[in-house]
Amino acid sequence: MKKILILLVTLTTMVACQNKVRYTQKSAEIETYKKSIKDYEMANWESMATHYADTAKIMNNVTKKKGISVAQNIELNKKDISVLSSYGFVADESEYEMVETDKGETWVNFWGLWQGRLKATDELFEIPVHLTARFINGKIVSEYGYWDNTALVMALMKLEEKTPTEEPVATTKE
């Protein structure tokens, strides 16, 4: 009986030690995601693209069926930051975690506070952001982003209203 009890305890311990870590705040995938976000902040678009698989889809504030390619996302980022004098995430407000789902998928979650300063008015905008990216073989294969940029959009619309539109120049026939 004593031998059976020791064997049972030993087997239980071995099984318990084989459980894979399904949640962590330190991983190669997190480090890759940090590099991708830093590349975004530095407008280092070529380097940023290297962290994504060729077939990766980006779904920022849209559903999966409206996802875009990494190249399309980079072009949108370039356009978005063109109206800003500065932008980036506040370091002390950034959190990362990696999880493995019941299906064996690896996801990295990011929560951060984005700040951007509008060129035209020097107004500072702060927007809480949540990003989540699925990794396969060290590359991002899909990414979802969620944030509310209503205040920034409203400020841009207000600027557009104040900017006079150019009237076509009248030409005369000779």
mmCIF file of C-alpha atoms in Angstrom, residues 36 45-60 67-78 140-143:
data_model
loop_
_atom_site.group_PDB
_atom_site.id
_atom_site.type_symbol
_atom_site.label_atom_id
_atom_site.label_comp_id
_atom_site.label_asym_id
_atom_site.label_seq_id
_atom_site.Cartn_x
_atom_site.Cartn_y
_atom_site.Cartn_z
ATOM 1 C CA SER A 36 6.790 46.118 -33.920
ATOM 2 C CA TRP A 45 7.810 50.860 -41.746
ATOM 3 C CA GLU A 46 10.174 48.403 -43.442
ATOM 4 C CA SER A 47 11.316 46.997 -40.122
ATOM 5 C CA MET A 48 7.763 46.889 -38.796
ATOM 6 C CA ALA A 49 6.648 44.771 -41.762
ATOM 7 C CA THR A 50 9.309 42.134 -40.991
ATOM 8 C CA HIS A 51 7.457 41.128 -37.812
ATOM 9 C CA TYR A 52 4.396 40.049 -39.820
ATOM 10 C CA ALA A 53 3.777 37.001 -41.985
ATOM 11 C CA ASP A 54 3.303 37.764 -45.692
ATOM 12 C CA THR A 55 -0.372 36.807 -45.448
ATOM 13 C CA ALA A 56 -1.095 38.644 -42.172
ATOM 14 C CA LYS A 57 -4.398 40.487 -41.828
ATOM 15 C CA ILE A 58 -4.906 43.611 -39.719
ATOM 16 C CA MET A 59 -8.319 44.398 -38.242
ATOM 17 C CA ASN A 60 -8.184 47.793 -36.531
ATOM 18 C CA GLY A 67 -9.175 43.105 -42.584
ATOM 19 C CA ILE A 68 -6.351 44.645 -44.589
ATOM 20 C CA SER A 69 -2.807 43.649 -45.491
ATOM 21 C CA VAL A 70 0.281 44.863 -43.673
ATOM 22 C CA ALA A 71 1.176 47.083 -46.658
ATOM 23 C CA GLN A 72 -2.288 48.682 -46.604
ATOM 24 C CA ASN A 73 -2.025 49.207 -42.835
ATOM 25 C CA ILE A 74 1.354 50.901 -43.226
ATOM 26 C CA GLU A 75 -0.077 53.272 -45.856
ATOM 27 C CA LEU A 76 -2.966 54.129 -43.499
ATOM 28 C CA ASN A 77 -0.505 54.734 -40.653
ATOM 29 C CA LYS A 78 1.537 57.085 -42.842
ATOM 30 C CA ILE A 140 2.249 37.991 -36.492
ATOM 31 C CA VAL A 141 -0.436 36.370 -38.656
ATOM 32 C CA SER A 142 -3.408 38.443 -37.511
ATOM 33 C CA GLU A 143 -3.879 41.534 -35.413
#
